[in-house]
């Protein structure tokens, strides 16, 4: 299975600032996904990132708040913009392949706390 | 839309007890079904999967069978260990598995006491 590295692993940020999270995969993958896990909660899909096109956002998430880049088949970034304490969560990257029956694999996540 | 319902936790068991964590789903068509595990302070790891009706996924002594007639994918283990303490998530994706985002249940916190 793919090895997924996320950076940073954790951060503490000030209200109103922005943070960019990186996701690097050791092989080319078609689909990359970003999820949010709020404290004590399940995972919620933020968006799907395809190379060469704009990300597709789920209901309740917008590009201005969570801009995503996908410059190639092994890398993606998620930015959490103008952060507030409500953005304190674990943000996870996962990867999958279109048309494949293989499950998604996840990185270890970025633990983000907003003061 | 798709949804996954799993039993609320925490579930507390003694070591060597039998484990069942219930999971039922609502989806159009025939989704792929997964169990993921999250150990304290770590990311999600795939525990097992099933992609069609009557498939049984198994790994590390855990098993789950895809039951289309009851739309269920219950997780079982015959004898749990302290090291199995973690949060377990049931999830589904549309057919094809890797092409779509996953829909997760709320997670079940399992605590195994020695």
Short mmCIF file of N, CA, C and O in Angstrom, two decimals, chain A residues 10 31 33 35 37 40-45 48 90 92 95-109 111, chain B residues 32 34 36 38-46 49 51 87 89 93 95-107:
data_model
loop_
_atom_site.label_atom_id
_atom_site.label_comp_id
_atom_site.label_asym_id
_atom_site.label_seq_id
_atom_site.Cartn_x
_atom_site.Cartn_y
_atom_site.Cartn_z
N UNK A 10 1.70 18.25 13.81
CA UNK A 10 0.84 19.01 14.72
C UNK A 10 1.29 20.46 14.72
O UNK A 10 2.43 20.77 14.35
N UNK A 31 -6.53 9.73 -7.04
CA UNK A 31 -7.39 10.53 -6.18
C UNK A 31 -6.69 10.81 -4.86
O UNK A 31 -6.09 9.93 -4.26
N UNK A 33 -7.75 12.76 -1.11
CA UNK A 33 -8.90 13.25 -0.36
C UNK A 33 -8.42 13.93 0.92
O UNK A 33 -7.43 13.52 1.52
N UNK A 35 -9.84 15.03 4.76
CA UNK A 35 -10.89 14.84 5.76
C UNK A 35 -10.59 15.69 6.99
O UNK A 35 -9.45 16.01 7.29
N UNK A 37 -11.39 15.64 11.22
CA UNK A 37 -11.88 14.90 12.37
C UNK A 37 -11.89 15.84 13.57
O UNK A 37 -10.84 16.10 14.17
N UNK A 40 -13.16 14.11 19.24
CA UNK A 40 -14.12 13.08 19.65
C UNK A 40 -15.15 12.72 18.60
O UNK A 40 -16.12 12.03 18.92
N UNK A 41 -14.94 13.16 17.38
CA UNK A 41 -15.93 12.93 16.32
C UNK A 41 -15.39 12.01 15.24
O UNK A 41 -14.22 11.62 15.25
N UNK A 42 -16.26 11.71 14.29
CA UNK A 42 -15.86 10.89 13.16
C UNK A 42 -15.20 11.76 12.08
O UNK A 42 -14.99 12.96 12.28
N UNK A 43 -14.87 11.14 10.98
CA UNK A 43 -14.23 11.85 9.88
C UNK A 43 -15.28 12.36 8.92
O UNK A 43 -16.24 11.66 8.58
N UNK A 44 -15.05 13.58 8.44
CA UNK A 44 -15.93 14.20 7.45
C UNK A 44 -15.10 14.59 6.24
O UNK A 44 -14.06 15.25 6.39
N UNK A 45 -15.55 14.21 5.06
CA UNK A 45 -14.83 14.54 3.85
C UNK A 45 -14.94 16.04 3.56
O UNK A 45 -16.05 16.58 3.53
N UNK A 48 -12.28 16.45 -2.57
CA UNK A 48 -11.52 15.50 -3.39
C UNK A 48 -10.62 16.31 -4.31
O UNK A 48 -11.09 17.24 -4.99
N UNK A 90 -8.22 17.31 13.72
CA UNK A 90 -7.20 16.55 13.00
C UNK A 90 -7.58 16.58 11.53
O UNK A 90 -8.73 16.29 11.18
N UNK A 92 -6.80 14.95 7.88
CA UNK A 92 -6.18 13.75 7.33
C UNK A 92 -6.26 13.73 5.81
O UNK A 92 -7.28 14.09 5.22
N UNK A 95 -5.54 8.57 0.05
CA UNK A 95 -5.33 8.38 -1.38
C UNK A 95 -6.10 7.18 -1.87
O UNK A 95 -6.35 6.22 -1.12
N UNK A 96 -6.50 7.22 -3.15
CA UNK A 96 -7.18 6.10 -3.77
C UNK A 96 -6.99 6.18 -5.27
O UNK A 96 -6.47 7.17 -5.80
N UNK A 97 -7.40 5.14 -5.97
CA UNK A 97 -7.26 5.10 -7.42
C UNK A 97 -8.61 4.89 -8.08
O UNK A 97 -9.35 3.96 -7.72
N UNK A 98 -8.93 5.74 -9.03
CA UNK A 98 -10.18 5.61 -9.76
C UNK A 98 -10.25 4.27 -10.45
O UNK A 98 -9.29 3.82 -11.07
N UNK A 99 -11.41 3.62 -10.31
CA UNK A 99 -11.61 2.34 -10.96
C UNK A 99 -10.98 1.18 -10.24
O UNK A 99 -11.12 0.03 -10.65
N UNK A 100 -10.31 1.45 -9.15
CA UNK A 100 -9.67 0.38 -8.38
C UNK A 100 -10.57 -0.06 -7.25
O UNK A 100 -11.33 0.72 -6.70
N UNK A 101 -10.46 -1.31 -6.90
CA UNK A 101 -11.21 -1.84 -5.78
C UNK A 101 -10.42 -1.73 -4.48
O UNK A 101 -10.86 -2.21 -3.45
N UNK A 102 -9.27 -1.11 -4.57
CA UNK A 102 -8.43 -1.01 -3.38
C UNK A 102 -8.95 0.08 -2.46
O UNK A 102 -9.45 1.11 -2.91
N UNK A 103 -8.85 -0.15 -1.15
CA UNK A 103 -9.36 0.84 -0.21
C UNK A 103 -8.45 2.06 -0.13
O UNK A 103 -7.32 2.03 -0.58
N UNK A 104 -8.98 3.10 0.47
CA UNK A 104 -8.19 4.29 0.70
C UNK A 104 -7.24 4.05 1.88
O UNK A 104 -7.57 3.37 2.84
N UNK A 105 -6.08 4.67 1.76
CA UNK A 105 -5.11 4.64 2.85
C UNK A 105 -4.87 6.05 3.34
O UNK A 105 -4.90 7.00 2.55
N UNK A 106 -4.63 6.16 4.65
CA UNK A 106 -4.56 7.46 5.29
C UNK A 106 -3.16 7.77 5.79
O UNK A 106 -2.41 6.87 6.20
N UNK A 107 -2.87 9.07 5.79
CA UNK A 107 -1.70 9.55 6.49
C UNK A 107 -1.99 9.61 7.98
O UNK A 107 -3.11 9.34 8.43
N UNK A 108 -0.98 9.97 8.77
CA UNK A 108 -1.14 10.02 10.23
C UNK A 108 -1.89 11.25 10.70
O UNK A 108 -2.22 11.37 11.88
N UNK A 109 -2.14 12.19 9.81
CA UNK A 109 -2.94 13.34 10.19
C UNK A 109 -2.11 14.50 10.72
O UNK A 109 -0.95 14.34 11.12
N UNK A 111 -2.53 17.40 13.60
CA UNK A 111 -3.32 17.83 14.76
C UNK A 111 -3.17 19.33 14.93
O UNK A 111 -2.08 19.82 15.24
N UNK B 32 -18.72 -0.66 -1.31
CA UNK B 32 -17.66 -1.39 -0.64
C UNK B 32 -17.70 -1.00 0.83
O UNK B 32 -18.02 0.14 1.17
N UNK B 34 -15.82 -1.14 4.82
CA UNK B 34 -14.51 -1.16 5.46
C UNK B 34 -14.64 -1.01 6.97
O UNK B 34 -15.59 -0.38 7.47
N UNK B 36 -11.96 0.58 9.75
CA UNK B 36 -10.69 1.23 10.03
C UNK B 36 -10.50 1.29 11.54
O UNK B 36 -11.48 1.36 12.30
N UNK B 38 -8.25 3.29 14.72
CA UNK B 38 -7.40 4.44 15.08
C UNK B 38 -6.89 4.22 16.50
O UNK B 38 -7.66 4.31 17.47
N UNK B 39 -5.61 3.91 16.62
CA UNK B 39 -4.99 3.76 17.93
C UNK B 39 -4.69 5.15 18.50
O UNK B 39 -4.55 6.12 17.74
N UNK B 40 -4.59 5.26 19.82
CA UNK B 40 -4.40 6.58 20.44
C UNK B 40 -3.25 7.35 19.83
O UNK B 40 -2.13 6.84 19.72
N UNK B 41 -3.54 8.60 19.43
CA UNK B 41 -2.50 9.47 18.89
C UNK B 41 -2.03 9.14 17.49
O UNK B 41 -1.07 9.74 17.01
N UNK B 42 -2.70 8.23 16.81
CA UNK B 42 -2.27 7.82 15.47
C UNK B 42 -3.36 8.11 14.43
O UNK B 42 -4.48 8.49 14.75
N UNK B 43 -2.99 7.92 13.16
CA UNK B 43 -3.95 8.06 12.08
C UNK B 43 -4.78 6.81 11.91
O UNK B 43 -4.75 5.90 12.75
N UNK B 44 -5.52 6.74 10.82
CA UNK B 44 -6.39 5.60 10.56
C UNK B 44 -5.63 4.50 9.82
O UNK B 44 -4.88 4.77 8.89
N UNK B 45 -5.90 3.27 10.25
CA UNK B 45 -5.34 2.12 9.55
C UNK B 45 -6.50 1.25 9.06
O UNK B 45 -7.46 1.02 9.80
N UNK B 46 -6.38 0.76 7.85
CA UNK B 46 -7.39 -0.17 7.34
C UNK B 46 -7.27 -1.48 8.10
O UNK B 46 -6.19 -2.06 8.19
N UNK B 49 -11.77 -5.26 4.79
CA UNK B 49 -12.70 -4.73 3.81
C UNK B 49 -13.50 -5.87 3.18
O UNK B 49 -13.13 -7.04 3.26
N UNK B 51 -16.02 -6.17 -0.58
CA UNK B 51 -16.48 -5.40 -1.73
C UNK B 51 -17.76 -5.91 -2.36
O UNK B 51 -18.33 -5.25 -3.23
N UNK B 87 -10.16 3.17 18.69
CA UNK B 87 -11.45 3.58 18.14
C UNK B 87 -11.63 2.89 16.79
O UNK B 87 -10.71 2.93 15.95
N UNK B 89 -13.84 2.45 13.27
CA UNK B 89 -14.75 3.15 12.37
C UNK B 89 -15.21 2.22 11.26
O UNK B 89 -14.39 1.61 10.58
N UNK B 93 -17.87 3.09 0.73
CA UNK B 93 -17.65 3.90 -0.45
C UNK B 93 -18.49 3.33 -1.58
O UNK B 93 -18.88 2.16 -1.54
N UNK B 95 -19.31 1.78 -5.24
CA UNK B 95 -18.57 0.72 -5.93
C UNK B 95 -17.36 1.28 -6.66
O UNK B 95 -17.42 2.33 -7.28
N UNK B 96 -16.25 0.58 -6.54
CA UNK B 96 -15.01 1.09 -7.12
C UNK B 96 -14.02 1.41 -6.02
O UNK B 96 -12.83 1.43 -6.26
N UNK B 97 -14.53 1.66 -4.83
CA UNK B 97 -13.66 1.78 -3.66
C UNK B 97 -12.78 3.00 -3.66
O UNK B 97 -12.94 3.91 -2.89
N UNK B 98 -11.83 3.08 -4.55
CA UNK B 98 -10.83 4.12 -4.42
C UNK B 98 -11.19 5.45 -5.03
O UNK B 98 -10.49 6.43 -4.81
N UNK B 99 -12.29 5.51 -5.79
CA UNK B 99 -12.56 6.71 -6.56
C UNK B 99 -13.39 7.73 -5.82
O UNK B 99 -13.51 8.85 -6.27
N UNK B 100 -13.98 7.37 -4.72
CA UNK B 100 -14.90 8.26 -4.03
C UNK B 100 -14.52 8.41 -2.57
O UNK B 100 -13.94 7.52 -1.97
N UNK B 101 -14.92 9.56 -2.03
CA UNK B 101 -14.70 9.76 -0.61
C UNK B 101 -15.49 8.75 0.20
O UNK B 101 -16.52 8.25 -0.22
N UNK B 102 -14.98 8.45 1.38
CA UNK B 102 -15.61 7.50 2.27
C UNK B 102 -16.64 8.18 3.16
O UNK B 102 -16.47 9.34 3.56
N UNK B 103 -17.71 7.44 3.47
CA UNK B 103 -18.67 7.87 4.48
C UNK B 103 -18.41 7.04 5.73
O UNK B 103 -18.43 5.81 5.67
N UNK B 104 -18.16 7.71 6.84
CA UNK B 104 -17.79 7.04 8.09
C UNK B 104 -18.93 7.02 9.09
O UNK B 104 -19.75 7.95 9.14
N UNK B 105 -18.97 5.98 9.90
CA UNK B 105 -19.77 5.99 11.10
C UNK B 105 -19.10 6.86 12.15
O UNK B 105 -17.99 7.37 11.95
N UNK B 106 -19.74 7.03 13.30
CA UNK B 106 -19.24 7.94 14.32
C UNK B 106 -18.08 7.37 15.11
O UNK B 106 -17.45 8.08 15.88
N UNK B 107 -17.81 6.09 14.95
CA UNK B 107 -16.70 5.47 15.66
C UNK B 107 -17.15 4.85 16.98
O UNK B 107 -18.05 5.36 17.65
#
